[in-house]
């Protein structure tokens, strides 16, 4: 169910303690010469929509701009600074809790958001406001991602190309797939990312001139559908798991008292 499609009387009857919200979050940032800036938030929204349609969870509106300053050199990329992003998502989540939704899945499709969403979840958990977890779609099916694509990449590679091929094929610039591969970084081992144990880069452009990583030419509609359905299934299972837990299972244990 998409929360914003309903009236307040309808939601007043539906919302209660134990309700689960799926909050799609992504970014608006470069994804190489072949994918739209909307890639991450399109993936998050499509997965959250599919999972909400297949479960009792509510999907919320999408948060389209995330923490993306490491892509700032590429025209069109948008971002918010981490403190503002964390505060916004926390306030958004506390609003859900006010209406009775005390379980939240941050359906995330952007790596730059991960640590900040986990911090928001920790704050909400500590205050016993809501149980909120960060879920990154590709981390839910790592073996399948590795099996499907020979030369993967963390950004604008075959896995994200496959997801957009399934969700919005008209937005994939198929005539630029080889350009993405040849002008980007196909193999991460070729990047000088660490020197004497220190990570030496800050921005995506430091390793990939066109912002793409991996080989997106290794994508087919069949692989794309398989990838999407596997991730959506994992999200449905997660929403059901959280919804089935007693509140006492989700919130902090009491302080350990000193033994007699």
PDB file of C-alpha atoms in Angstrom:
ATOM      1  CA  UNK A   1       0.000   0.000   0.000  1.00  0.00           C
ATOM      2  CA  UNK A   2       1.287   3.462  -0.928  1.00  0.00           C
ATOM      3  CA  UNK A   3       0.515   5.639   2.071  1.00  0.00           C
ATOM      4  CA  UNK A   4       0.118   8.895   0.142  1.00  0.00           C
ATOM      5  CA  UNK A   5      -2.619   7.512  -2.123  1.00  0.00           C
ATOM      6  CA  UNK A   6      -5.021   7.149   0.797  1.00  0.00           C
ATOM      7  CA  UNK A   7      -7.204   9.533   2.779  1.00  0.00           C
ATOM      8  CA  UNK A   8      -6.663  10.215   6.451  1.00  0.00           C
ATOM      9  CA  UNK A   9      -9.818   8.313   7.543  1.00  0.00           C
ATOM     10  CA  UNK A  10      -8.598   5.275   5.620  1.00  0.00           C
ATOM     11  CA  UNK A  11      -5.178   5.487   7.223  1.00  0.00           C
ATOM     12  CA  UNK A  12      -6.632   6.130  10.657  1.00  0.00           C
ATOM     13  CA  UNK A  13      -8.262   2.735  10.471  1.00  0.00           C
ATOM     14  CA  UNK A  14      -5.169   1.024   9.082  1.00  0.00           C
ATOM     15  CA  UNK A  15      -2.244   2.367  11.108  1.00  0.00           C
ATOM     16  CA  UNK A  16      -1.427   0.803  14.443  1.00  0.00           C
ATOM     17  CA  UNK A  17       1.499  -0.304  16.579  1.00  0.00           C
ATOM     18  CA  UNK A  18       3.277  -3.020  14.671  1.00  0.00           C
ATOM     19  CA  UNK A  19       2.768  -1.396  11.269  1.00  0.00           C
ATOM     20  CA  UNK A  20       5.811  -1.489   8.986  1.00  0.00           C
ATOM     21  CA  UNK A  21       6.874   1.395   6.738  1.00  0.00           C
ATOM     22  CA  UNK A  22       9.115   0.990   3.724  1.00  0.00           C
ATOM     23  CA  UNK A  23      10.953   4.268   3.141  1.00  0.00           C
ATOM     24  CA  UNK A  24      12.673   4.398  -0.265  1.00  0.00           C
ATOM     25  CA  UNK A  25      15.882   6.410  -0.305  1.00  0.00           C
ATOM     26  CA  UNK A  26      18.394   6.971  -3.062  1.00  0.00           C
ATOM     27  CA  UNK A  27      20.213   9.811  -4.707  1.00  0.00           C
ATOM     28  CA  UNK A  28      20.174  12.130  -7.680  1.00  0.00           C
ATOM     29  CA  UNK A  29      23.709  11.757  -8.990  1.00  0.00           C
ATOM     30  CA  UNK A  30      25.737  10.761 -12.009  1.00  0.00           C
ATOM     31  CA  UNK A  31      25.638   7.134 -13.078  1.00  0.00           C
ATOM     32  CA  UNK A  32      28.039   7.148 -15.979  1.00  0.00           C
ATOM     33  CA  UNK A  33      27.169   8.121 -19.557  1.00  0.00           C
ATOM     34  CA  UNK A  34      24.478   5.424 -19.877  1.00  0.00           C
ATOM     35  CA  UNK A  35      22.210   5.686 -16.819  1.00  0.00           C
ATOM     36  CA  UNK A  36      20.037   8.564 -15.543  1.00  0.00           C
ATOM     37  CA  UNK A  37      20.796  10.598 -12.449  1.00  0.00           C
ATOM     38  CA  UNK A  38      17.602   9.128 -10.978  1.00  0.00           C
ATOM     39  CA  UNK A  39      19.030   5.580 -10.974  1.00  0.00           C
ATOM     40  CA  UNK A  40      19.300   5.050  -7.217  1.00  0.00           C
ATOM     41  CA  UNK A  41      15.959   6.485  -6.191  1.00  0.00           C
ATOM     42  CA  UNK A  42      14.195   4.722  -9.058  1.00  0.00           C
ATOM     43  CA  UNK A  43      15.581   1.393  -7.839  1.00  0.00           C
ATOM     44  CA  UNK A  44      14.636   2.065  -4.217  1.00  0.00           C
ATOM     45  CA  UNK A  45      11.119   3.183  -5.108  1.00  0.00           C
ATOM     46  CA  UNK A  46      10.467   0.247  -7.440  1.00  0.00           C
ATOM     47  CA  UNK A  47      11.598  -2.296  -4.857  1.00  0.00           C
ATOM     48  CA  UNK A  48       9.610  -0.652  -2.060  1.00  0.00           C
ATOM     49  CA  UNK A  49       6.538  -0.530  -4.294  1.00  0.00           C
ATOM     50  CA  UNK A  50       6.833  -4.204  -5.191  1.00  0.00           C
ATOM     51  CA  UNK A  51       7.327  -5.229  -1.560  1.00  0.00           C
ATOM     52  CA  UNK A  52       4.416  -3.102  -0.333  1.00  0.00           C
ATOM     53  CA  UNK A  53       2.177  -4.666  -2.980  1.00  0.00           C
ATOM     54  CA  UNK A  54       3.169  -8.138  -1.799  1.00  0.00           C
ATOM     55  CA  UNK A  55       2.963  -7.599   1.960  1.00  0.00           C
ATOM     56  CA  UNK A  56       1.114  -5.626   4.642  1.00  0.00           C
ATOM     57  CA  UNK A  57       3.768  -2.915   4.719  1.00  0.00           C
ATOM     58  CA  UNK A  58       3.165   0.739   3.839  1.00  0.00           C
ATOM     59  CA  UNK A  59       5.354   2.518   1.286  1.00  0.00           C
ATOM     60  CA  UNK A  60       6.105   6.161   1.981  1.00  0.00           C
ATOM     61  CA  UNK A  61       7.091   8.886  -0.481  1.00  0.00           C
ATOM     62  CA  UNK A  62      10.654   8.615  -1.744  1.00  0.00           C
ATOM     63  CA  UNK A  63      13.625  10.604  -0.487  1.00  0.00           C
ATOM     64  CA  UNK A  64      15.334  11.401  -3.791  1.00  0.00           C
ATOM     65  CA  UNK A  65      18.485  13.284  -2.791  1.00  0.00           C
ATOM     66  CA  UNK A  66      21.085  11.713  -0.533  1.00  0.00           C
ATOM     67  CA  UNK A  67      24.696  12.077   0.571  1.00  0.00           C
ATOM     68  CA  UNK A  68      26.528  12.302  -2.763  1.00  0.00           C
ATOM     69  CA  UNK A  69      29.307  14.919  -2.595  1.00  0.00           C
ATOM     70  CA  UNK A  70      31.788  12.328  -3.902  1.00  0.00           C
ATOM     71  CA  UNK A  71      30.083  12.617  -7.305  1.00  0.00           C
ATOM     72  CA  UNK A  72      29.951  16.415  -7.328  1.00  0.00           C
ATOM     73  CA  UNK A  73      32.309  16.930 -10.277  1.00  0.00           C
ATOM     74  CA  UNK A  74      29.735  15.490 -12.677  1.00  0.00           C
ATOM     75  CA  UNK A  75      27.078  17.959 -13.905  1.00  0.00           C
ATOM     76  CA  UNK A  76      23.629  17.556 -12.394  1.00  0.00           C
ATOM     77  CA  UNK A  77      24.640  15.665  -9.272  1.00  0.00           C
ATOM     78  CA  UNK A  78      22.758  16.856  -6.191  1.00  0.00           C
ATOM     79  CA  UNK A  79      23.518  16.176  -2.543  1.00  0.00           C
ATOM     80  CA  UNK A  80      22.828  17.190   1.030  1.00  0.00           C
ATOM     81  CA  UNK A  81      25.401  17.263   3.787  1.00  0.00           C
ATOM     82  CA  UNK A  82      25.403  14.309   6.208  1.00  0.00           C
ATOM     83  CA  UNK A  83      24.104  16.121   9.345  1.00  0.00           C
ATOM     84  CA  UNK A  84      21.142  17.580   7.476  1.00  0.00           C
ATOM     85  CA  UNK A  85      20.413  14.237   5.825  1.00  0.00           C
ATOM     86  CA  UNK A  86      20.452  12.395   9.157  1.00  0.00           C
ATOM     87  CA  UNK A  87      18.256  14.987  10.842  1.00  0.00           C
ATOM     88  CA  UNK A  88      15.742  14.960   7.992  1.00  0.00           C
ATOM     89  CA  UNK A  89      15.418  11.167   7.909  1.00  0.00           C
ATOM     90  CA  UNK A  90      15.179  11.005  11.691  1.00  0.00           C
ATOM     91  CA  UNK A  91      12.423  13.633  11.754  1.00  0.00           C
ATOM     92  CA  UNK A  92      10.642  11.831   8.909  1.00  0.00           C
ATOM     93  CA  UNK A  93      10.791   8.572  10.893  1.00  0.00           C
ATOM     94  CA  UNK A  94       9.599  10.162  14.137  1.00  0.00           C
ATOM     95  CA  UNK A  95       6.624  11.483  12.170  1.00  0.00           C
ATOM     96  CA  UNK A  96       5.776   7.935  11.128  1.00  0.00           C
ATOM     97  CA  UNK A  97       6.025   6.787  14.738  1.00  0.00           C
ATOM     98  CA  UNK A  98       3.632   9.547  15.807  1.00  0.00           C
ATOM     99  CA  UNK A  99       1.037   7.963  13.520  1.00  0.00           C
ATOM    100  CA  UNK A 100       1.587   4.495  14.958  1.00  0.00           C
ATOM    101  CA  UNK A 101       4.220   3.073  12.598  1.00  0.00           C
ATOM    102  CA  UNK A 102       6.944   1.878  14.943  1.00  0.00           C
ATOM    103  CA  UNK A 103       8.854  -0.340  12.475  1.00  0.00           C
ATOM    104  CA  UNK A 104      10.742   1.142   9.535  1.00  0.00           C
ATOM    105  CA  UNK A 105      12.850  -0.298   6.741  1.00  0.00           C
ATOM    106  CA  UNK A 106      15.045   2.240   4.992  1.00  0.00           C
ATOM    107  CA  UNK A 107      14.930   0.794   1.465  1.00  0.00           C
ATOM    108  CA  UNK A 108      18.247   2.182   0.351  1.00  0.00           C
ATOM    109  CA  UNK A 109      19.879   2.114  -3.080  1.00  0.00           C
ATOM    110  CA  UNK A 110      22.811   4.476  -2.516  1.00  0.00           C
ATOM    111  CA  UNK A 111      26.022   3.509  -0.769  1.00  0.00           C
ATOM    112  CA  UNK A 112      26.679   7.042   0.440  1.00  0.00           C
ATOM    113  CA  UNK A 113      23.563   6.875   2.620  1.00  0.00           C
ATOM    114  CA  UNK A 114      24.415   3.653   4.446  1.00  0.00           C
ATOM    115  CA  UNK A 115      26.347   4.815   7.499  1.00  0.00           C
ATOM    116  CA  UNK A 116      24.004   7.750   8.046  1.00  0.00           C
ATOM    117  CA  UNK A 117      20.865   5.624   7.928  1.00  0.00           C
ATOM    118  CA  UNK A 118      22.396   3.214  10.410  1.00  0.00           C
ATOM    119  CA  UNK A 119      23.110   6.111  12.728  1.00  0.00           C
ATOM    120  CA  UNK A 120      19.493   7.300  12.441  1.00  0.00           C
ATOM    121  CA  UNK A 121      18.319   3.785  13.222  1.00  0.00           C
ATOM    122  CA  UNK A 122      20.529   3.709  16.304  1.00  0.00           C
ATOM    123  CA  UNK A 123      19.086   7.003  17.576  1.00  0.00           C
ATOM    124  CA  UNK A 124      15.497   5.862  17.107  1.00  0.00           C
ATOM    125  CA  UNK A 125      16.231   2.521  18.748  1.00  0.00           C
ATOM    126  CA  UNK A 126      17.974   4.121  21.714  1.00  0.00           C
ATOM    127  CA  UNK A 127      14.986   6.407  22.310  1.00  0.00           C
ATOM    128  CA  UNK A 128      12.560   3.487  21.782  1.00  0.00           C
ATOM    129  CA  UNK A 129      10.691   5.545  19.200  1.00  0.00           C
ATOM    130  CA  UNK A 130      10.885   3.083  16.320  1.00  0.00           C
ATOM    131  CA  UNK A 131      12.820   0.044  15.217  1.00  0.00           C
ATOM    132  CA  UNK A 132      14.460   1.132  11.960  1.00  0.00           C
ATOM    133  CA  UNK A 133      16.956  -0.789   9.847  1.00  0.00           C
ATOM    134  CA  UNK A 134      18.905   0.104   6.741  1.00  0.00           C
ATOM    135  CA  UNK A 135      18.493  -2.340   3.832  1.00  0.00           C
ATOM    136  CA  UNK A 136      20.713  -2.156   0.764  1.00  0.00           C
ATOM    137  CA  UNK A 137      19.233  -4.175  -2.074  1.00  0.00           C
ATOM    138  CA  UNK A 138      22.423  -5.643  -3.544  1.00  0.00           C
ATOM    139  CA  UNK A 139      23.714  -6.634  -0.115  1.00  0.00           C
ATOM    140  CA  UNK A 140      20.636  -8.837   0.283  1.00  0.00           C
ATOM    141  CA  UNK A 141      21.583 -10.992  -2.732  1.00  0.00           C
ATOM    142  CA  UNK A 142      25.412 -10.816  -3.016  1.00  0.00           C
ATOM    143  CA  UNK A 143      25.878 -14.339  -4.384  1.00  0.00           C
ATOM    144  CA  UNK A 144      23.385 -13.776  -7.195  1.00  0.00           C
ATOM    145  CA  UNK A 145      24.987 -10.470  -8.151  1.00  0.00           C
ATOM    146  CA  UNK A 146      28.376 -12.163  -8.381  1.00  0.00           C
ATOM    147  CA  UNK A 147      26.972 -15.117 -10.320  1.00  0.00           C
ATOM    148  CA  UNK A 148      25.175 -13.004 -12.917  1.00  0.00           C
ATOM    149  CA  UNK A 149      27.972 -10.601 -13.831  1.00  0.00           C
ATOM    150  CA  UNK A 150      31.609 -11.380 -14.517  1.00  0.00           C
ATOM    151  CA  UNK A 151      32.955  -7.865 -13.989  1.00  0.00           C
ATOM    152  CA  UNK A 152      30.850  -6.069 -11.452  1.00  0.00           C
ATOM    153  CA  UNK A 153      31.260  -2.594 -10.079  1.00  0.00           C
ATOM    154  CA  UNK A 154      30.027  -0.682  -7.054  1.00  0.00           C
ATOM    155  CA  UNK A 155      28.527   2.147  -9.107  1.00  0.00           C
ATOM    156  CA  UNK A 156      26.956   2.489 -12.575  1.00  0.00           C
ATOM    157  CA  UNK A 157      28.009  -1.067 -13.394  1.00  0.00           C
ATOM    158  CA  UNK A 158      26.047  -4.099 -14.541  1.00  0.00           C
ATOM    159  CA  UNK A 159      23.935  -4.566 -11.415  1.00  0.00           C
ATOM    160  CA  UNK A 160      22.511  -1.022 -11.511  1.00  0.00           C
ATOM    161  CA  UNK A 161      22.245  -1.132 -15.283  1.00  0.00           C
ATOM    162  CA  UNK A 162      20.261  -4.355 -14.939  1.00  0.00           C
ATOM    163  CA  UNK A 163      17.872  -2.857 -12.403  1.00  0.00           C
ATOM    164  CA  UNK A 164      17.100   0.165 -14.589  1.00  0.00           C
ATOM    165  CA  UNK A 165      16.800  -2.130 -17.617  1.00  0.00           C
ATOM    166  CA  UNK A 166      14.010  -3.888 -15.719  1.00  0.00           C
ATOM    167  CA  UNK A 167      12.387  -0.828 -14.117  1.00  0.00           C
ATOM    168  CA  UNK A 168      12.696   1.836 -16.828  1.00  0.00           C
ATOM    169  CA  UNK A 169      14.382   0.423 -19.953  1.00  0.00           C
ATOM    170  CA  UNK A 170      13.736   3.595 -21.945  1.00  0.00           C
ATOM    171  CA  UNK A 171      16.112   5.452 -19.626  1.00  0.00           C
ATOM    172  CA  UNK A 172      19.101   3.219 -20.403  1.00  0.00           C
ATOM    173  CA  UNK A 173      21.281   4.722 -23.131  1.00  0.00           C
ATOM    174  CA  UNK A 174      22.121   1.413 -24.791  1.00  0.00           C
ATOM    175  CA  UNK A 175      24.317   3.127 -27.365  1.00  0.00           C
ATOM    176  CA  UNK A 176      26.603   4.287 -24.532  1.00  0.00           C
ATOM    177  CA  UNK A 177      27.145   0.963 -22.738  1.00  0.00           C
ATOM    178  CA  UNK A 178      30.514   0.340 -24.382  1.00  0.00           C
ATOM    179  CA  UNK A 179      31.514   3.952 -23.713  1.00  0.00           C
ATOM    180  CA  UNK A 180      30.687   3.440 -20.049  1.00  0.00           C
ATOM    181  CA  UNK A 181      32.870   0.359 -19.923  1.00  0.00           C
ATOM    182  CA  UNK A 182      35.793   1.663 -21.974  1.00  0.00           C
ATOM    183  CA  UNK A 183      35.889   5.127 -20.432  1.00  0.00           C
ATOM    184  CA  UNK A 184      35.376   4.002 -16.850  1.00  0.00           C
ATOM    185  CA  UNK A 185      37.042   1.548 -14.494  1.00  0.00           C
ATOM    186  CA  UNK A 186      36.201  -2.054 -15.317  1.00  0.00           C
ATOM    187  CA  UNK A 187      38.350  -3.807 -12.708  1.00  0.00           C
ATOM    188  CA  UNK A 188      38.701  -2.304  -9.236  1.00  0.00           C
ATOM    189  CA  UNK A 189      42.055  -4.019  -8.839  1.00  0.00           C
ATOM    190  CA  UNK A 190      43.400  -1.599 -11.444  1.00  0.00           C
ATOM    191  CA  UNK A 191      42.710   1.386  -9.197  1.00  0.00           C
ATOM    192  CA  UNK A 192      45.422   2.693  -6.876  1.00  0.00           C
ATOM    193  CA  UNK A 193      42.991   3.199  -4.033  1.00  0.00           C
ATOM    194  CA  UNK A 194      45.225   2.285  -1.111  1.00  0.00           C
ATOM    195  CA  UNK A 195      48.802   3.291  -0.321  1.00  0.00           C
ATOM    196  CA  UNK A 196      50.555   1.855   2.725  1.00  0.00           C
ATOM    197  CA  UNK A 197      47.189   1.005   4.253  1.00  0.00           C
ATOM    198  CA  UNK A 198      45.591   4.412   3.658  1.00  0.00           C
ATOM    199  CA  UNK A 199      42.667   5.086   1.369  1.00  0.00           C
ATOM    200  CA  UNK A 200      43.935   7.788  -0.961  1.00  0.00           C
ATOM    201  CA  UNK A 201      40.830   8.975  -2.817  1.00  0.00           C
ATOM    202  CA  UNK A 202      37.715  10.921  -1.933  1.00  0.00           C
ATOM    203  CA  UNK A 203      35.773  11.312  -5.167  1.00  0.00           C
ATOM    204  CA  UNK A 204      34.505   8.854  -7.783  1.00  0.00           C
ATOM    205  CA  UNK A 205      36.252  10.766 -10.548  1.00  0.00           C
ATOM    206  CA  UNK A 206      39.600   9.982  -8.947  1.00  0.00           C
ATOM    207  CA  UNK A 207      39.162   6.371 -10.106  1.00  0.00           C
ATOM    208  CA  UNK A 208      36.749   6.574 -13.036  1.00  0.00           C
ATOM    209  CA  UNK A 209      36.912   9.442 -15.546  1.00  0.00           C
ATOM    210  CA  UNK A 210      33.293   8.933 -16.650  1.00  0.00           C
ATOM    211  CA  UNK A 211      31.900   7.807 -13.298  1.00  0.00           C
ATOM    212  CA  UNK A 212      31.196   4.170 -14.269  1.00  0.00           C
ATOM    213  CA  UNK A 213      32.649   1.050 -12.661  1.00  0.00           C
ATOM    214  CA  UNK A 214      32.443  -2.490 -14.056  1.00  0.00           C
ATOM    215  CA  UNK A 215      31.145  -3.749 -17.401  1.00  0.00           C
ATOM    216  CA  UNK A 216      27.486  -2.839 -18.075  1.00  0.00           C
ATOM    217  CA  UNK A 217      27.499  -4.559 -21.485  1.00  0.00           C
ATOM    218  CA  UNK A 218      26.970  -7.877 -19.646  1.00  0.00           C
ATOM    219  CA  UNK A 219      23.259  -7.169 -19.024  1.00  0.00           C
ATOM    220  CA  UNK A 220      20.223  -8.924 -20.485  1.00  0.00           C
ATOM    221  CA  UNK A 221      16.496  -8.509 -19.775  1.00  0.00           C
ATOM    222  CA  UNK A 222      16.452 -12.012 -18.286  1.00  0.00           C
ATOM    223  CA  UNK A 223      19.254 -11.239 -15.850  1.00  0.00           C
ATOM    224  CA  UNK A 224      17.579  -7.943 -15.019  1.00  0.00           C
ATOM    225  CA  UNK A 225      14.258  -9.532 -14.103  1.00  0.00           C
ATOM    226  CA  UNK A 226      15.940 -12.226 -12.043  1.00  0.00           C
ATOM    227  CA  UNK A 227      17.933  -9.639 -10.093  1.00  0.00           C
ATOM    228  CA  UNK A 228      14.922  -7.431  -9.367  1.00  0.00           C
ATOM    229  CA  UNK A 229      12.666 -10.276  -8.292  1.00  0.00           C
ATOM    230  CA  UNK A 230      15.296 -11.752  -5.985  1.00  0.00           C
ATOM    231  CA  UNK A 231      15.861  -8.417  -4.235  1.00  0.00           C
ATOM    232  CA  UNK A 232      12.126  -7.720  -3.965  1.00  0.00           C
ATOM    233  CA  UNK A 233      11.604 -11.143  -2.394  1.00  0.00           C
ATOM    234  CA  UNK A 234      14.251 -10.429   0.218  1.00  0.00           C
ATOM    235  CA  UNK A 235      12.592  -7.113   1.081  1.00  0.00           C
ATOM    236  CA  UNK A 236       9.179  -8.777   1.458  1.00  0.00           C
ATOM    237  CA  UNK A 237      10.702 -11.349   3.803  1.00  0.00           C
ATOM    238  CA  UNK A 238      12.398  -8.628   5.854  1.00  0.00           C
ATOM    239  CA  UNK A 239       9.174  -6.611   6.204  1.00  0.00           C
ATOM    240  CA  UNK A 240       7.308  -9.716   7.296  1.00  0.00           C
ATOM    241  CA  UNK A 241      10.022 -10.645   9.797  1.00  0.00           C
ATOM    242  CA  UNK A 242       9.961  -7.207  11.405  1.00  0.00           C
ATOM    243  CA  UNK A 243       6.174  -7.117  11.447  1.00  0.00           C
ATOM    244  CA  UNK A 244       6.008 -10.490  13.198  1.00  0.00           C
ATOM    245  CA  UNK A 245       8.315  -9.508  16.068  1.00  0.00           C
ATOM    246  CA  UNK A 246       6.982  -8.573  19.486  1.00  0.00           C
ATOM    247  CA  UNK A 247       7.892  -5.035  20.496  1.00  0.00           C
ATOM    248  CA  UNK A 248      10.009  -6.368  23.360  1.00  0.00           C
ATOM    249  CA  UNK A 249      12.171  -8.227  20.854  1.00  0.00           C
ATOM    250  CA  UNK A 250      12.983  -5.078  18.908  1.00  0.00           C
ATOM    251  CA  UNK A 251      13.776  -2.467  21.540  1.00  0.00           C
ATOM    252  CA  UNK A 252      16.770  -2.184  23.887  1.00  0.00           C
ATOM    253  CA  UNK A 253      17.339  -4.599  26.694  1.00  0.00           C
ATOM    254  CA  UNK A 254      17.241  -3.094  30.207  1.00  0.00           C
ATOM    255  CA  UNK A 255      20.469  -2.097  31.898  1.00  0.00           C
ATOM    256  CA  UNK A 256      22.301  -5.027  33.425  1.00  0.00           C
ATOM    257  CA  UNK A 257      22.113  -4.832  37.207  1.00  0.00           C
ATOM    258  CA  UNK A 258      25.085  -5.665  39.378  1.00  0.00           C
ATOM    259  CA  UNK A 259      25.144  -9.275  40.499  1.00  0.00           C
ATOM    260  CA  UNK A 260      24.487  -9.911  44.196  1.00  0.00           C
TER     261      UNK A 260
END
